[in-house]
Amino acid sequence: MKQIEGITFIAFDLDGTLLDSVPDLADAADKTMHALGREGVTVEQVTTWIGNGADILIGRALSRSIEVDPDLDPALHRDARQLFDRFYEEGGHQKSALYPGVKATLAAFHAAGIPMAIVTNKPAQFVPHLLEQHDIADYFVDVIGGDTFPLKKPDPFALNWLLEKHQLHAEQMLMVGDSRNDILAAKAAACYVVGLTYGYNYGQPISASEPDIVLDHFSQLTEVVTLGH
């Protein structure tokens, strides 16, 4: 298996990478549509709509398409987003679960002294609770949500911010994600990137985005990352 040498910092996406969160997201989106008197949505539909943040997820649900209707009423979109946030929070994220091998792999990197960060397009308000809920919050030195900065993935802003903050060369940082947004952001920041096959990528294979390495299981990360200390 191919290895990446000299990594001293790892950034992780959250939904579809560390956490199987689609059941809770789909539940909140479905309740939102029903509350607005619209047809509900399924887990299968929502799985292909995740990845660009809550605003676009709800826009896609209202449009019932990966392409958001350009004529969508902004007031309806805003009301729907508020309902979604409420339902998502009220649900307590009880249906979400870590993917196999996530906690043990994060623990191994942490024990090796590798600082790690979360870089997700999920609204920042929901992220700390999820990390605490699954007992992985202590592994991360930075937690960046989709609204932490003006720009989110696929823009490299957050990754460039991490590089500057931690005084890293781009080749010292690895991005790990399941979506083309993760791959594009990492390439734009000139970082290494691992693509995971099991997450949410609009129904497309992650290999199509040409990450440096494609993995089927999260635990395989310990086989490909040669620690740079």
Coordinates of N, CA and C in Angstrom, one line a residue:
M1 N 0.8 -1.2 0.0 CA 0.0 0.0 0.0 C 0.9 1.3 0.0
K2 N 0.5 2.2 -0.8 CA 1.3 3.5 -0.9 C 1.3 4.2 0.4
Q3 N 2.4 4.8 0.7 CA 2.6 5.6 1.9 C 2.9 7.0 1.6
I4 N 2.5 7.9 2.6 CA 2.8 9.3 2.5 C 3.7 9.6 3.7
E5 N 4.9 10.2 3.4 CA 5.9 10.4 4.4 C 5.9 11.9 4.8
G6 N 6.3 12.1 6.0 CA 6.5 13.5 6.5 C 5.3 14.3 7.0
I7 N 4.2 13.6 7.2 CA 3.0 14.2 7.6 C 3.1 14.6 9.1
T8 N 2.9 15.8 9.5 CA 2.9 16.3 10.9 C 1.6 16.9 11.3
F9 N 0.6 16.9 10.5 CA -0.7 17.5 10.8 C -1.8 16.8 9.9
I10 N -2.9 16.4 10.5 CA -4.0 15.8 9.7 C -5.3 16.6 10.0
A11 N -5.9 16.9 8.9 CA -7.3 17.6 8.9 C -8.3 16.6 8.4
F12 N -9.4 16.5 9.1 CA -10.5 15.5 8.8 C -11.8 16.2 8.5
D13 N -12.4 15.8 7.5 CA -13.9 16.1 7.3 C -14.6 15.3 8.4
L14 N -15.9 15.7 8.6 CA -16.7 15.0 9.6 C -17.7 14.1 9.1
D15 N -18.8 14.7 8.5 CA -19.9 13.8 8.0 C -19.4 13.0 6.8
G16 N -19.6 11.7 6.9 CA -19.2 10.8 5.8 C -17.8 10.3 5.9
T17 N -17.0 10.9 6.8 CA -15.6 10.6 7.0 C -15.4 10.0 8.4
L18 N -15.7 10.7 9.4 CA -15.7 10.2 10.8 C -17.0 9.7 11.2
L19 N -18.1 10.3 10.8 CA -19.4 10.1 11.4 C -20.4 9.8 10.3
D20 N -21.2 8.7 10.5 CA -22.3 8.4 9.6 C -23.5 9.2 10.2
S21 N -23.7 10.4 9.6 CA -24.7 11.3 10.2 C -25.9 11.5 9.3
V22 N -26.0 10.8 8.2 CA -27.1 11.0 7.2 C -28.4 10.6 7.9
P23 N -28.5 9.6 8.8 CA -29.9 9.3 9.3 C -30.5 10.5 10.0
D24 N -29.7 11.2 10.8 CA -30.2 12.4 11.5 C -30.4 13.6 10.6
L25 N -29.6 13.8 9.6 CA -29.8 14.9 8.7 C -31.0 14.6 7.8
A26 N -31.2 13.4 7.4 CA -32.4 13.1 6.6 C -33.7 13.2 7.4
D27 N -33.6 12.8 8.7 CA -34.8 13.0 9.6 C -35.2 14.4 9.7
A28 N -34.2 15.3 10.0 CA -34.5 16.7 10.1 C -35.0 17.3 8.8
A29 N -34.4 16.9 7.7 CA -34.8 17.5 6.4 C -36.2 17.0 6.1
D30 N -36.5 15.7 6.4 CA -37.9 15.2 6.2 C -38.9 15.9 7.0
K31 N -38.6 16.2 8.3 CA -39.5 16.9 9.2 C -39.7 18.3 8.7
T32 N -38.7 18.9 8.1 CA -38.8 20.3 7.6 C -39.7 20.3 6.4
M33 N -39.6 19.4 5.5 CA -40.4 19.4 4.3 C -41.9 19.2 4.7
H34 N -42.1 18.3 5.7 CA -43.5 18.0 6.1 C -44.1 19.3 6.8
A35 N -43.2 19.9 7.6 CA -43.7 21.1 8.3 C -44.1 22.3 7.4
L36 N -43.5 22.2 6.2 CA -43.8 23.2 5.1 C -44.9 22.7 4.2
G37 N -45.5 21.6 4.5 CA -46.6 21.1 3.7 C -46.1 20.4 2.4
R38 N -44.9 20.0 2.4 CA -44.3 19.5 1.1 C -44.1 18.0 1.3
E39 N -43.8 17.3 0.2 CA -43.5 15.9 0.2 C -42.2 15.6 1.0
G40 N -42.2 14.6 1.8 CA -41.0 14.3 2.5 C -39.8 13.8 1.7
V41 N -38.7 13.7 2.3 CA -37.5 13.2 1.6 C -36.9 11.9 2.3
T42 N -36.2 11.2 1.5 CA -35.6 9.9 2.0 C -34.2 10.0 2.4
V43 N -33.7 9.0 3.1 CA -32.3 8.9 3.4 C -31.4 8.8 2.1
E44 N -31.9 8.0 1.2 CA -31.2 7.9 -0.1 C -31.1 9.2 -0.8
Q45 N -32.1 10.0 -0.8 CA -32.0 11.3 -1.5 C -31.0 12.2 -0.8
V46 N -31.2 12.3 0.5 CA -30.4 13.2 1.3 C -28.9 12.8 1.2
T47 N -28.6 11.5 1.1 CA -27.2 11.1 1.0 C -26.5 11.7 -0.2
T48 N -27.2 11.9 -1.3 CA -26.6 12.5 -2.5 C -26.6 14.1 -2.4
W49 N -27.3 14.7 -1.4 CA -27.4 16.1 -1.3 C -26.4 16.7 -0.3
I50 N -25.7 15.9 0.5 CA -24.9 16.3 1.6 C -23.5 16.8 1.0
G51 N -22.9 17.7 1.7 CA -21.5 18.0 1.4 C -21.2 19.5 1.2
N52 N -22.2 20.3 1.0 CA -21.9 21.7 0.7 C -22.5 22.6 1.8
G53 N -22.8 22.1 3.0 CA -23.4 22.9 4.0 C -24.9 22.8 4.1
A54 N -25.5 23.3 5.2 CA -26.9 23.1 5.5 C -27.7 24.0 4.5
D55 N -27.3 25.2 4.1 CA -28.1 26.0 3.2 C -28.4 25.3 1.9
I56 N -27.3 24.7 1.3 CA -27.5 24.0 0.0 C -28.2 22.7 0.2
L57 N -28.0 22.0 1.3 CA -28.8 20.8 1.6 C -30.3 21.1 1.5
I58 N -30.7 22.1 2.2 CA -32.1 22.5 2.3 C -32.6 23.0 1.0
G59 N -31.7 23.8 0.2 CA -32.1 24.2 -1.1 C -32.3 23.0 -2.0
R60 N -31.5 22.0 -1.9 CA -31.7 20.8 -2.7 C -33.0 20.0 -2.3
A61 N -33.2 20.0 -1.0 CA -34.5 19.3 -0.5 C -35.7 20.1 -1.1
L62 N -35.7 21.4 -1.0 CA -36.8 22.2 -1.5 C -36.9 22.0 -3.0
S63 N -35.8 21.9 -3.7 CA -35.8 21.7 -5.2 C -36.0 20.2 -5.6
R64 N -35.8 19.3 -4.6 CA -35.8 17.9 -4.9 C -34.9 17.5 -6.0
S65 N -33.7 18.1 -5.9 CA -32.7 17.9 -6.9 C -31.3 18.3 -6.4
I66 N -30.3 17.7 -7.0 CA -28.9 18.1 -6.6 C -28.7 19.6 -7.1
E67 N -29.4 20.0 -8.1 CA -29.3 21.4 -8.6 C -30.4 22.2 -7.9
V68 N -30.0 23.2 -7.2 CA -30.9 24.1 -6.5 C -31.6 25.0 -7.5
D69 N -33.0 25.0 -7.4 CA -33.8 25.8 -8.3 C -33.4 27.3 -8.2
P70 N -32.9 27.9 -9.2 CA -32.5 29.3 -9.2 C -33.6 30.3 -8.8
D71 N -34.9 29.8 -9.0 CA -36.1 30.6 -8.7 C -36.6 30.4 -7.3
L72 N -35.9 29.6 -6.5 CA -36.4 29.3 -5.2 C -36.6 30.6 -4.4
D73 N -37.7 30.7 -3.7 CA -38.1 31.8 -2.9 C -37.1 32.0 -1.7
P74 N -36.3 33.1 -1.7 CA -35.3 33.2 -0.6 C -36.0 33.2 0.8
A75 N -37.2 33.7 1.0 CA -37.9 33.7 2.3 C -38.2 32.2 2.7
L76 N -38.7 31.4 1.7 CA -39.0 30.0 2.0 C -37.7 29.3 2.3
H77 N -36.6 29.6 1.6 CA -35.3 28.9 1.9 C -34.9 29.2 3.3
R78 N -35.0 30.5 3.7 CA -34.6 30.9 5.0 C -35.4 30.3 6.1
D79 N -36.8 30.2 5.9 CA -37.6 29.6 6.9 C -37.3 28.1 7.0
A80 N -37.1 27.5 5.9 CA -36.8 26.0 5.9 C -35.5 25.8 6.6
R81 N -34.5 26.6 6.4 CA -33.2 26.4 7.1 C -33.4 26.5 8.6
Q82 N -34.2 27.5 9.1 CA -34.4 27.6 10.5 C -35.2 26.4 11.1
L83 N -36.1 25.9 10.3 CA -36.8 24.7 10.8 C -35.8 23.5 10.8
F84 N -35.0 23.4 9.8 CA -34.1 22.3 9.8 C -33.1 22.3 11.0
D85 N -32.6 23.5 11.3 CA -31.7 23.6 12.4 C -32.4 23.2 13.7
R86 N -33.6 23.6 13.8 CA -34.4 23.3 15.0 C -34.6 21.8 15.1
F87 N -35.1 21.2 14.1 CA -35.3 19.7 14.1 C -34.0 18.9 14.3
Y88 N -32.9 19.4 13.7 CA -31.7 18.7 13.8 C -31.2 18.7 15.2
E89 N -31.3 19.9 15.9 CA -30.9 20.0 17.2 C -31.8 19.2 18.2
E90 N -33.1 19.3 18.0 CA -34.0 18.6 18.8 C -33.9 17.1 18.8
G91 N -33.4 16.6 17.6 CA -33.2 15.2 17.5 C -32.1 14.6 18.3
G92 N -31.2 15.5 18.7 CA -30.1 15.1 19.6 C -29.0 14.2 18.9
H93 N -29.1 14.1 17.6 CA -28.1 13.4 16.8 C -28.0 11.9 17.3
Q94 N -29.1 11.4 17.7 CA -29.1 10.0 18.3 C -28.9 8.9 17.3
K95 N -29.1 9.2 16.0 CA -29.0 8.1 15.0 C -27.6 8.1 14.4
S96 N -26.8 9.1 14.7 CA -25.5 9.2 14.1 C -24.5 8.3 14.8
A97 N -23.5 7.8 14.1 CA -22.5 6.9 14.7 C -21.2 7.0 14.0
L98 N -20.1 6.8 14.8 CA -18.8 6.8 14.2 C -18.6 5.6 13.3
Y99 N -17.9 5.7 12.2 CA -17.6 4.6 11.3 C -16.6 3.7 12.0
P100 N -16.6 2.4 11.6 CA -15.7 1.4 12.3 C -14.2 1.9 12.2
G101 N -13.5 1.8 13.3 CA -12.1 2.1 13.3 C -11.7 3.5 13.6
V102 N -12.7 4.4 13.6 CA -12.4 5.8 13.7 C -11.8 6.2 15.1
K103 N -12.4 5.8 16.1 CA -11.9 6.2 17.5 C -10.5 5.6 17.7
A104 N -10.3 4.3 17.4 CA -9.0 3.7 17.6 C -7.9 4.4 16.8
T105 N -8.2 4.7 15.5 CA -7.3 5.3 14.6 C -6.9 6.7 15.1
L106 N -7.9 7.5 15.5 CA -7.6 8.9 16.0 C -6.8 8.8 17.3
A107 N -7.1 7.8 18.1 CA -6.3 7.6 19.3 C -4.9 7.3 19.0
A108 N -4.6 6.5 18.0 CA -3.3 6.2 17.6 C -2.5 7.4 17.1
F109 N -3.1 8.2 16.3 CA -2.4 9.4 15.9 C -2.2 10.4 17.0
H110 N -3.2 10.5 17.9 CA -3.0 11.4 19.1 C -1.9 10.9 20.0
A111 N -1.8 9.6 20.2 CA -0.7 9.0 21.0 C 0.7 9.3 20.4
A112 N 0.7 9.3 19.0 CA 1.9 9.6 18.3 C 2.3 11.0 18.3
G113 N 1.5 11.9 18.9 CA 1.8 13.3 18.9 C 1.4 14.1 17.7
I114 N 0.6 13.6 16.9 CA 0.2 14.3 15.6 C -1.0 15.1 15.9
P115 N -0.9 16.5 15.8 CA -2.1 17.3 16.0 C -3.1 17.1 14.8
M116 N -4.4 17.2 15.2 CA -5.4 17.0 14.2 C -6.5 18.1 14.3
A117 N -7.2 18.3 13.2 CA -8.2 19.3 13.1 C -9.5 18.7 12.4
I118 N -10.6 19.3 12.7 CA -11.8 19.1 11.9 C -12.0 20.2 11.0
V119 N -12.3 19.9 9.7 CA -12.6 20.9 8.7 C -13.9 20.4 8.0
T120 N -15.0 20.9 8.4 CA -16.3 20.4 7.9 C -17.1 21.6 7.4
N121 N -18.0 21.3 6.4 CA -19.0 22.3 6.0 C -20.3 22.3 6.8
K122 N -20.3 21.4 7.8 CA -21.5 21.4 8.7 C -21.5 22.7 9.5
P123 N -22.6 23.3 9.8 CA -22.6 24.6 10.6 C -21.9 24.3 11.9
A124 N -21.0 25.3 12.3 CA -20.1 25.2 13.4 C -20.9 24.9 14.7
Q125 N -22.1 25.4 14.9 CA -22.8 25.3 16.1 C -23.1 23.8 16.5
F126 N -23.2 22.9 15.6 CA -23.5 21.5 15.9 C -22.2 20.7 16.1
V127 N -21.1 21.2 15.7 CA -19.9 20.3 15.7 C -19.3 19.9 17.1
P128 N -19.2 20.9 18.0 CA -18.6 20.5 19.3 C -19.4 19.4 20.1
H129 N -20.7 19.6 20.0 CA -21.6 18.6 20.7 C -21.4 17.2 20.1
L130 N -21.3 17.1 18.8 CA -21.1 15.8 18.2 C -19.8 15.2 18.6
L131 N -18.8 16.0 18.6 CA -17.5 15.5 19.0 C -17.5 15.0 20.4
E132 N -18.1 15.7 21.3 CA -18.2 15.3 22.7 C -19.1 14.1 22.8
Q133 N -20.2 14.1 22.1 CA -21.1 12.9 22.2 C -20.4 11.6 21.8
H134 N -19.5 11.7 20.9 CA -18.8 10.4 20.5 C -17.4 10.3 21.1
D135 N -17.1 11.1 22.1 CA -15.9 11.0 22.9 C -14.6 11.1 22.0
I136 N -14.6 12.1 21.1 CA -13.4 12.3 20.3 C -13.0 13.8 20.3
A137 N -13.7 14.6 21.1 CA -13.4 16.0 21.1 C -11.9 16.3 21.5
D138 N -11.4 15.6 22.4 CA -10.0 15.9 22.9 C -8.9 15.6 21.9
Y139 N -9.2 15.0 20.8 CA -8.2 14.7 19.8 C -7.9 15.8 18.9
F140 N -8.7 16.9 18.9 CA -8.6 18.0 17.9 C -8.1 19.3 18.4
V141 N -7.1 19.9 17.8 CA -6.6 21.2 18.3 C -7.4 22.3 17.6
D142 N -8.0 22.1 16.5 CA -8.9 23.1 15.8 C -10.1 22.4 15.3
V143 N -11.2 23.2 15.4 CA -12.5 22.7 14.9 C -13.1 23.8 14.0
I144 N -13.2 23.6 12.7 CA -13.6 24.6 11.8 C -14.9 24.1 11.1
G145 N -16.0 24.9 11.3 CA -17.2 24.6 10.6 C -17.4 25.3 9.3
G146 N -18.5 25.0 8.7 CA -18.8 25.6 7.4 C -19.0 27.1 7.4
D147 N -19.4 27.7 8.6 CA -19.6 29.1 8.7 C -18.6 29.8 9.6
T148 N -17.5 29.0 9.9 CA -16.4 29.6 10.7 C -15.7 30.8 10.0
F149 N -15.5 30.5 8.7 CA -14.9 31.5 7.8 C -15.8 31.9 6.7
P150 N -15.5 33.0 6.0 CA -16.4 33.4 4.9 C -16.5 32.3 3.7
L151 N -15.5 31.5 3.6 CA -15.4 30.5 2.5 C -15.3 29.1 3.1
K152 N -16.0 28.2 2.5 CA -15.9 26.8 2.9 C -15.4 25.9 1.7
K153 N -15.1 24.6 2.1 CA -14.7 23.7 1.0 C -15.8 23.6 -0.1
P154 N -15.3 23.6 -1.4 CA -14.0 23.2 -1.9 C -13.0 24.4 -1.9
D155 N -13.3 25.5 -1.4 CA -12.3 26.6 -1.2 C -11.3 26.1 -0.2
P156 N -10.0 26.4 -0.4 CA -8.9 26.0 0.5 C -8.7 26.9 1.7
F157 N -9.6 27.9 1.9 CA -9.4 28.9 2.9 C -9.0 28.3 4.3
A158 N -9.8 27.3 4.7 CA -9.6 26.8 6.1 C -8.3 26.0 6.2
L159 N -8.0 25.3 5.1 CA -6.7 24.5 5.1 C -5.5 25.5 5.1
N160 N -5.6 26.6 4.3 CA -4.5 27.6 4.3 C -4.4 28.2 5.6
W161 N -5.5 28.5 6.3 CA -5.5 29.0 7.6 C -4.8 28.1 8.6
L162 N -5.0 26.8 8.5 CA -4.3 25.9 9.4 C -2.8 25.9 9.1
L163 N -2.5 25.9 7.8 CA -1.1 25.9 7.4 C -0.4 27.1 8.0
E164 N -1.0 28.2 8.0 CA -0.4 29.5 8.5 C -0.3 29.4 10.0
K165 N -1.4 29.0 10.6 CA -1.5 29.0 12.1 C -0.4 28.1 12.7
H166 N -0.2 26.9 12.1 CA 0.7 25.9 12.7 C 2.0 26.0 12.0
Q167 N 2.3 27.0 11.1 CA 3.6 27.2 10.5 C 4.0 25.9 9.8
L168 N 3.2 25.4 8.9 CA 3.4 24.1 8.2 C 3.7 24.4 6.7
H169 N 4.5 23.5 6.1 CA 4.6 23.5 4.7 C 3.4 22.6 4.2
A170 N 2.9 22.9 3.0 CA 1.7 22.2 2.5 C 1.9 20.6 2.5
E171 N 3.1 20.2 2.2 CA 3.4 18.8 2.1 C 3.4 18.1 3.5
Q172 N 3.4 18.9 4.6 CA 3.3 18.3 5.9 C 1.9 18.0 6.4
M173 N 0.9 18.5 5.6 CA -0.5 18.3 6.1 C -1.2 17.4 5.2
L174 N -2.0 16.5 5.8 CA -2.9 15.6 5.1 C -4.4 15.9 5.3
M175 N -5.2 16.0 4.3 CA -6.6 16.1 4.4 C -7.2 14.8 4.2
V176 N -8.2 14.4 5.0 CA -8.9 13.1 4.9 C -10.4 13.4 4.7
G177 N -11.0 12.9 3.6 CA -12.4 13.2 3.4 C -13.0 12.2 2.5
D178 N -14.3 12.4 2.3 CA -15.1 11.4 1.5 C -15.8 12.1 0.3
S179 N -15.5 13.4 0.1 CA -16.3 14.2 -0.9 C -15.3 14.9 -1.8
R180 N -15.8 15.1 -3.0 CA -14.9 15.9 -4.0 C -14.6 17.3 -3.4
N181 N -15.4 17.8 -2.5 CA -15.1 19.1 -1.9 C -13.8 19.0 -1.1
D182 N -13.6 17.9 -0.4 CA -12.4 17.7 0.4 C -11.2 17.6 -0.6
I183 N -11.3 16.8 -1.6 CA -10.2 16.6 -2.6 C -9.8 17.9 -3.2
L184 N -10.8 18.7 -3.7 CA -10.6 19.9 -4.4 C -9.9 21.0 -3.4
A185 N -10.4 21.0 -2.2 CA -9.8 22.0 -1.2 C -8.3 21.6 -0.9
A186 N -8.1 20.3 -0.8 CA -6.7 19.9 -0.5 C -5.8 20.2 -1.6
K187 N -6.2 19.9 -2.8 CA -5.4 20.1 -4.0 C -5.1 21.6 -4.2
A188 N -6.1 22.5 -3.9 CA -5.9 23.9 -4.0 C -5.0 24.4 -3.0
A189 N -4.9 23.7 -1.8 CA -3.9 24.1 -0.8 C -2.6 23.4 -0.9
A190 N -2.5 22.6 -2.0 CA -1.3 21.8 -2.3 C -0.9 20.8 -1.2
C191 N -2.0 20.3 -0.4 CA -1.8 19.3 0.6 C -2.0 17.9 0.0
Y192 N -1.5 16.9 0.7 CA -1.8 15.5 0.4 C -3.3 15.3 0.8
V193 N -3.9 14.4 0.1 CA -5.3 14.1 0.4 C -5.6 12.6 0.2
V194 N -6.4 12.1 1.2 CA -6.9 10.7 1.1 C -8.4 10.7 0.9
G195 N -8.9 10.0 0.0 CA -10.3 9.9 -0.3 C -10.9 8.6 0.2
L196 N -11.9 8.6 1.0 CA -12.6 7.4 1.5 C -13.8 7.1 0.7
T197 N -14.0 5.8 0.4 CA -15.0 5.3 -0.5 C -16.4 5.2 0.1
Y198 N -16.5 5.2 1.4 CA -17.8 4.8 2.0 C -18.7 6.0 2.4
G199 N -18.3 7.2 2.1 CA -19.0 8.3 2.6 C -20.1 8.9 1.6
Y200 N -20.2 10.2 1.6 CA -21.2 10.8 0.8 C -20.6 11.7 -0.3
N201 N -20.7 11.3 -1.5 CA -20.0 12.0 -2.6 C -21.0 12.2 -3.8
Y202 N -22.2 12.6 -3.5 CA -23.2 12.9 -4.6 C -23.4 11.7 -5.5
G203 N -23.2 10.5 -5.0 CA -23.4 9.3 -5.8 C -22.3 8.9 -6.8
Q204 N -21.2 9.7 -6.7 CA -20.0 9.4 -7.6 C -18.9 8.8 -6.8
P205 N -18.1 7.9 -7.5 CA -16.9 7.3 -6.8 C -15.9 8.4 -6.5
I206 N -15.3 8.3 -5.3 CA -14.3 9.3 -4.8 C -13.1 9.3 -5.7
S207 N -12.8 8.1 -6.3 CA -11.6 8.0 -7.2 C -11.7 8.9 -8.4
A208 N -12.9 9.3 -8.8 CA -13.0 10.2 -9.9 C -12.4 11.6 -9.6
S209 N -12.3 12.0 -8.4 CA -11.6 13.3 -8.0 C -10.1 13.2 -7.8
E210 N -9.6 12.0 -8.0 CA -8.2 11.7 -8.0 C -7.4 12.2 -6.8
P211 N -7.8 11.7 -5.6 CA -7.0 11.9 -4.4 C -5.7 11.2 -4.5
D212 N -4.8 11.5 -3.6 CA -3.5 10.8 -3.7 C -3.6 9.4 -3.4
I213 N -4.5 9.0 -2.4 CA -4.7 7.6 -2.1 C -6.2 7.5 -1.8
V214 N -6.8 6.3 -2.2 CA -8.2 6.0 -2.0 C -8.2 4.8 -1.0
L215 N -9.0 4.9 0.1 CA -9.1 3.9 1.1 C -10.5 3.5 1.3
D216 N -10.7 2.2 1.6 CA -12.1 1.7 1.8 C -12.4 1.7 3.3
H217 N -11.4 1.7 4.2 CA -11.6 1.7 5.6 C -10.8 2.7 6.3
F218 N -11.4 3.4 7.3 CA -10.7 4.5 8.0 C -9.4 4.0 8.7
S219 N -9.4 2.7 9.2 CA -8.3 2.2 10.0 C -7.1 2.0 9.1
Q220 N -7.3 2.0 7.7 CA -6.1 1.9 6.8 C -5.2 3.1 6.9
L221 N -5.7 4.2 7.4 CA -4.9 5.4 7.5 C -3.5 5.2 8.2
T222 N -3.6 4.3 9.2 CA -2.3 4.1 10.0 C -1.3 3.3 9.1
E223 N -1.7 2.7 8.0 CA -0.8 2.0 7.2 C -0.2 2.9 6.1
V224 N -0.9 4.0 5.8 CA -0.4 4.9 4.7 C 0.4 6.1 5.2
V225 N 0.1 6.5 6.5 CA 0.8 7.7 7.0 C 2.0 7.4 7.7
T226 N 3.1 7.8 7.2 CA 4.4 7.6 7.9 C 4.7 8.9 8.7
L227 N 4.6 8.7 10.0 CA 4.7 9.8 10.9 C 6.0 10.6 10.8
G228 N 5.8 11.9 10.7 CA 7.0 12.8 10.4 C 7.7 13.3 11.6
H229 N 7.7 12.6 12.7 CA 8.4 13.1 13.9 C 9.7 12.2 14.1

